């Protein structure tokens, strides 16, 4: 698979240099810049060249993120899923003794953190999508910072697109902060003429239908709709099916099996 150039590529050398220093790294980069896949892969390449067996753990908030990122990295670098790169999520994992780069959910990491043998193998911990500020991610940041006192070669990297960098700098005391704002695609924002209530009621789904039909009539391309929950997703499918019979409507959410998510 040919790699698509991404905005973060030209910054990888600088980022890698900072990550191999003694200080925590705060990486704030635009959505779609490539931070989730390109940065951990670059660190793995460096470890392979140096013949260092340290493990790289990338903690992500969602199962599908762990699976898709691990798969993508393997495709881009001609690695095998479950060999150099793997993932660990609830009820499923794909790793082996040779796996150095592991994507896992926050819950899975907290479970594995109770194993001292696992922890002492870790050289790099990435906390991705940190702006979501789940309590479990805050807890992981705390235990990792504490662990670094006893495990000096442990490096912490916090990544996000919209986090409060200054607050994290105060937390760490000393750190490297890297800012990369280079969106890969032009984004055009169109706002409704009237303010909508924060309720997914009949009026909401009527507006959703009209907005989707307008977008389809203009572009005739793929449309991605974000909704707060499973009930709203199912209702949206019910509303859109009659008016878009020629379009394939697919659902994607965390309750699906990993095979269906693929």
Short mmCIF file of C-alpha atoms in Angstrom, two decimals:
data_model
loop_
_atom_site.label_atom_id
_atom_site.label_comp_id
_atom_site.label_asym_id
_atom_site.label_seq_id
_atom_site.Cartn_x
_atom_site.Cartn_y
_atom_site.Cartn_z
CA UNK A 1 0.00 0.00 0.00
CA UNK A 2 1.36 3.42 -0.98
CA UNK A 3 1.48 5.94 1.83
CA UNK A 4 -0.59 9.06 1.35
CA UNK A 5 1.47 12.13 2.35
CA UNK A 6 0.14 13.67 5.56
CA UNK A 7 0.87 17.03 7.23
CA UNK A 8 2.76 15.48 10.13
CA UNK A 9 5.32 13.76 7.89
CA UNK A 10 7.58 16.81 7.59
CA UNK A 11 7.65 17.12 11.40
CA UNK A 12 8.46 13.49 12.25
CA UNK A 13 12.18 14.00 12.68
CA UNK A 14 11.67 16.82 15.18
CA UNK A 15 8.94 14.92 17.04
CA UNK A 16 11.05 11.76 17.26
CA UNK A 17 13.99 13.72 18.62
CA UNK A 18 11.83 15.17 21.41
CA UNK A 19 10.26 11.79 22.22
CA UNK A 20 13.70 10.22 22.71
CA UNK A 21 14.57 12.92 25.26
CA UNK A 22 13.91 12.63 29.00
CA UNK A 23 10.94 15.01 29.12
CA UNK A 24 7.25 14.24 28.47
CA UNK A 25 5.98 15.34 25.05
CA UNK A 26 2.71 17.18 24.40
CA UNK A 27 1.71 16.92 20.74
CA UNK A 28 -1.21 19.07 19.64
CA UNK A 29 -1.95 18.42 15.96
CA UNK A 30 -4.91 18.96 13.64
CA UNK A 31 -7.43 16.15 13.04
CA UNK A 32 -6.31 14.03 10.11
CA UNK A 33 -2.69 15.17 10.39
CA UNK A 34 -1.48 11.60 10.89
CA UNK A 35 -0.34 11.75 14.51
CA UNK A 36 -2.06 8.51 15.59
CA UNK A 37 -0.44 6.31 12.95
CA UNK A 38 2.72 8.04 11.74
CA UNK A 39 4.32 9.01 15.07
CA UNK A 40 4.14 5.60 16.85
CA UNK A 41 5.27 3.90 13.62
CA UNK A 42 8.29 6.20 13.44
CA UNK A 43 9.25 5.32 17.02
CA UNK A 44 8.92 1.61 16.23
CA UNK A 45 11.20 1.97 13.21
CA UNK A 46 13.80 3.66 15.42
CA UNK A 47 13.60 0.85 17.99
CA UNK A 48 13.97 -1.79 15.28
CA UNK A 49 17.08 -0.06 13.90
CA UNK A 50 18.53 0.25 17.41
CA UNK A 51 17.53 -3.37 18.18
CA UNK A 52 15.77 -2.30 21.36
CA UNK A 53 12.97 -4.60 22.59
CA UNK A 54 10.96 -1.89 24.39
CA UNK A 55 7.22 -1.84 23.87
CA UNK A 56 5.22 1.13 22.61
CA UNK A 57 1.71 1.39 24.03
CA UNK A 58 -0.84 3.66 22.34
CA UNK A 59 -3.94 4.20 24.46
CA UNK A 60 -7.07 5.21 22.55
CA UNK A 61 -10.60 5.81 23.87
CA UNK A 62 -12.45 3.47 21.47
CA UNK A 63 -12.07 -0.17 20.36
CA UNK A 64 -12.53 0.68 16.71
CA UNK A 65 -9.72 3.26 16.95
CA UNK A 66 -7.33 0.61 18.28
CA UNK A 67 -8.20 -1.84 15.53
CA UNK A 68 -8.21 0.61 12.63
CA UNK A 69 -4.97 2.37 13.63
CA UNK A 70 -3.07 -0.91 14.10
CA UNK A 71 -4.36 -2.20 10.76
CA UNK A 72 -3.48 1.03 8.97
CA UNK A 73 0.08 1.08 10.28
CA UNK A 74 0.63 -2.50 9.13
CA UNK A 75 -0.70 -1.71 5.65
CA UNK A 76 1.48 1.39 5.29
CA UNK A 77 4.70 -0.28 6.46
CA UNK A 78 4.32 -3.84 5.17
CA UNK A 79 4.15 -5.19 8.71
CA UNK A 80 1.92 -8.01 9.90
CA UNK A 81 -0.95 -7.48 12.32
CA UNK A 82 -0.10 -9.54 15.39
CA UNK A 83 3.62 -9.50 14.61
CA UNK A 84 5.38 -6.11 14.82
CA UNK A 85 2.09 -4.30 15.52
CA UNK A 86 -1.02 -5.47 17.37
CA UNK A 87 -4.01 -4.44 19.43
CA UNK A 88 -5.69 -5.37 22.71
CA UNK A 89 -9.34 -4.59 23.35
CA UNK A 90 -12.04 -6.17 25.47
CA UNK A 91 -12.72 -9.78 24.39
CA UNK A 92 -10.13 -9.68 21.61
CA UNK A 93 -6.42 -9.19 21.13
CA UNK A 94 -3.96 -9.75 18.32
CA UNK A 95 -0.40 -9.74 19.62
CA UNK A 96 2.56 -12.10 19.88
CA UNK A 97 5.88 -12.25 21.72
CA UNK A 98 7.47 -10.14 18.99
CA UNK A 99 4.84 -7.37 19.07
CA UNK A 100 6.39 -4.05 20.08
CA UNK A 101 3.68 -1.56 19.11
CA UNK A 102 0.34 -2.24 20.79
CA UNK A 103 -2.86 -0.19 20.51
CA UNK A 104 -5.26 -0.65 23.41
CA UNK A 105 -8.24 0.97 25.04
CA UNK A 106 -7.94 2.83 28.33
CA UNK A 107 -9.84 0.12 30.20
CA UNK A 108 -7.58 -2.62 28.87
CA UNK A 109 -4.46 -0.68 29.86
CA UNK A 110 -5.66 -0.21 33.44
CA UNK A 111 -6.27 -3.96 33.62
CA UNK A 112 -2.79 -4.77 32.24
CA UNK A 113 -1.13 -2.17 34.47
CA UNK A 114 -1.56 -4.51 37.44
CA UNK A 115 1.00 -6.85 35.82
CA UNK A 116 4.54 -5.69 36.79
CA UNK A 117 6.13 -7.79 34.04
CA UNK A 118 4.03 -6.00 31.43
CA UNK A 119 4.78 -2.54 32.81
CA UNK A 120 8.55 -2.92 32.97
CA UNK A 121 8.68 -3.76 29.24
CA UNK A 122 7.08 -0.44 28.27
CA UNK A 123 9.37 2.27 26.94
CA UNK A 124 6.79 4.63 25.42
CA UNK A 125 3.18 5.38 26.36
CA UNK A 126 1.03 7.45 24.00
CA UNK A 127 -2.23 8.87 25.36
CA UNK A 128 -4.18 9.68 22.21
CA UNK A 129 -7.32 11.83 21.87
CA UNK A 130 -6.60 13.23 25.32
CA UNK A 131 -9.02 16.12 24.80
CA UNK A 132 -11.91 13.71 25.49
CA UNK A 133 -10.79 13.93 29.14
CA UNK A 134 -12.28 10.66 30.30
CA UNK A 135 -11.59 10.05 33.98
CA UNK A 136 -9.78 6.83 33.07
CA UNK A 137 -7.36 8.75 30.81
CA UNK A 138 -6.66 11.23 33.61
CA UNK A 139 -6.02 8.28 35.92
CA UNK A 140 -3.63 6.71 33.39
CA UNK A 141 -1.72 9.97 33.05
CA UNK A 142 -1.38 10.08 36.82
CA UNK A 143 -0.16 6.50 37.26
CA UNK A 144 2.26 6.81 34.32
CA UNK A 145 3.73 10.02 35.72
CA UNK A 146 4.17 8.24 39.05
CA UNK A 147 5.65 5.18 37.34
CA UNK A 148 8.25 7.35 35.59
CA UNK A 149 9.76 8.16 38.99
CA UNK A 150 10.68 4.47 39.40
CA UNK A 151 11.11 3.65 35.70
CA UNK A 152 13.27 6.43 34.34
CA UNK A 153 13.33 5.12 30.75
CA UNK A 154 9.53 5.41 30.48
CA UNK A 155 8.49 8.17 28.07
CA UNK A 156 5.02 9.76 28.12
CA UNK A 157 3.50 11.33 25.01
CA UNK A 158 0.12 13.06 25.17
CA UNK A 159 -1.59 13.66 21.82
CA UNK A 160 -4.72 15.52 20.82
CA UNK A 161 -6.21 17.92 18.32
CA UNK A 162 -7.82 20.38 20.73
CA UNK A 163 -6.37 19.98 24.22
CA UNK A 164 -5.31 22.64 26.73
CA UNK A 165 -1.53 22.53 26.22
CA UNK A 166 -0.80 25.14 28.88
CA UNK A 167 -2.64 23.14 31.55
CA UNK A 168 -0.63 20.01 30.72
CA UNK A 169 2.63 21.97 30.75
CA UNK A 170 1.81 23.13 34.27
CA UNK A 171 1.04 19.55 35.28
CA UNK A 172 4.34 18.15 33.99
CA UNK A 173 6.47 21.07 35.13
CA UNK A 174 9.01 20.45 32.36
CA UNK A 175 7.96 19.08 28.97
CA UNK A 176 8.28 19.49 25.21
CA UNK A 177 5.19 21.03 23.58
CA UNK A 178 4.77 20.66 19.81
CA UNK A 179 1.99 22.41 17.90
CA UNK A 180 1.11 21.37 14.34
CA UNK A 181 -1.91 23.04 12.77
CA UNK A 182 -2.12 21.93 9.16
CA UNK A 183 -5.51 20.44 8.25
CA UNK A 184 -5.13 17.98 5.33
CA UNK A 185 -8.45 18.96 3.76
CA UNK A 186 -10.24 22.23 3.30
CA UNK A 187 -13.29 22.42 5.55
CA UNK A 188 -16.30 24.47 4.56
CA UNK A 189 -18.75 25.23 7.36
CA UNK A 190 -22.44 25.79 6.67
CA UNK A 191 -24.71 26.78 9.52
CA UNK A 192 -28.48 26.44 9.81
CA UNK A 193 -30.39 29.69 9.70
CA UNK A 194 -32.13 28.90 12.97
CA UNK A 195 -30.76 27.55 16.24
CA UNK A 196 -31.71 23.95 17.01
CA UNK A 197 -32.58 22.69 20.47
CA UNK A 198 -30.23 20.11 21.98
CA UNK A 199 -32.94 17.47 21.80
CA UNK A 200 -33.15 14.62 19.30
CA UNK A 201 -36.89 15.04 18.77
CA UNK A 202 -39.12 15.03 15.69
CA UNK A 203 -37.95 18.52 14.67
CA UNK A 204 -34.30 17.43 14.94
CA UNK A 205 -34.73 14.43 12.64
CA UNK A 206 -36.71 16.49 10.13
CA UNK A 207 -33.82 18.96 9.97
CA UNK A 208 -31.37 16.05 9.71
CA UNK A 209 -33.29 14.72 6.72
CA UNK A 210 -33.38 18.10 4.95
CA UNK A 211 -29.68 18.75 5.58
CA UNK A 212 -28.69 15.30 4.32
CA UNK A 213 -30.81 15.65 1.17
CA UNK A 214 -29.27 19.06 0.48
CA UNK A 215 -25.73 17.70 0.93
CA UNK A 216 -26.47 14.76 -1.39
CA UNK A 217 -28.00 16.97 -4.09
CA UNK A 218 -24.89 19.19 -4.10
CA UNK A 219 -22.11 16.61 -4.04
CA UNK A 220 -23.36 13.06 -4.77
CA UNK A 221 -20.52 11.81 -2.56
CA UNK A 222 -20.16 9.90 0.70
CA UNK A 223 -21.83 11.53 3.71
CA UNK A 224 -20.79 10.98 7.32
CA UNK A 225 -23.33 11.77 10.04
CA UNK A 226 -22.32 11.90 13.71
CA UNK A 227 -25.02 11.21 16.29
CA UNK A 228 -24.90 10.92 20.10
CA UNK A 229 -26.10 7.33 20.54
CA UNK A 230 -27.45 4.07 19.15
CA UNK A 231 -31.11 5.13 19.46
CA UNK A 232 -30.47 8.26 17.40
CA UNK A 233 -28.51 6.27 14.80
CA UNK A 234 -31.36 3.79 14.32
CA UNK A 235 -33.92 6.60 14.13
CA UNK A 236 -31.83 8.43 11.51
CA UNK A 237 -31.74 5.28 9.34
CA UNK A 238 -35.51 4.97 9.68
CA UNK A 239 -36.01 8.61 8.62
CA UNK A 240 -33.52 8.62 5.72
CA UNK A 241 -34.34 5.28 4.07
CA UNK A 242 -37.61 6.33 2.38
CA UNK A 243 -36.17 9.54 0.88
CA UNK A 244 -32.81 8.06 -0.20
CA UNK A 245 -33.72 4.59 -1.52
CA UNK A 246 -30.78 4.58 -3.95
CA UNK A 247 -28.21 5.14 -1.19
CA UNK A 248 -26.60 2.45 0.96
CA UNK A 249 -27.06 3.47 4.59
CA UNK A 250 -24.51 1.91 6.96
CA UNK A 251 -24.25 2.14 10.74
CA UNK A 252 -21.05 2.25 12.79
CA UNK A 253 -20.93 2.21 16.59
CA UNK A 254 -19.12 0.52 19.45
CA UNK A 255 -21.84 -2.07 20.07
CA UNK A 256 -21.13 -3.79 16.75
CA UNK A 257 -18.83 -6.80 16.68
CA UNK A 258 -15.26 -6.08 15.61
CA UNK A 259 -15.86 -7.98 12.35
CA UNK A 260 -18.86 -5.76 11.56
CA UNK A 261 -16.88 -2.64 12.47
CA UNK A 262 -14.24 -3.65 9.94
#
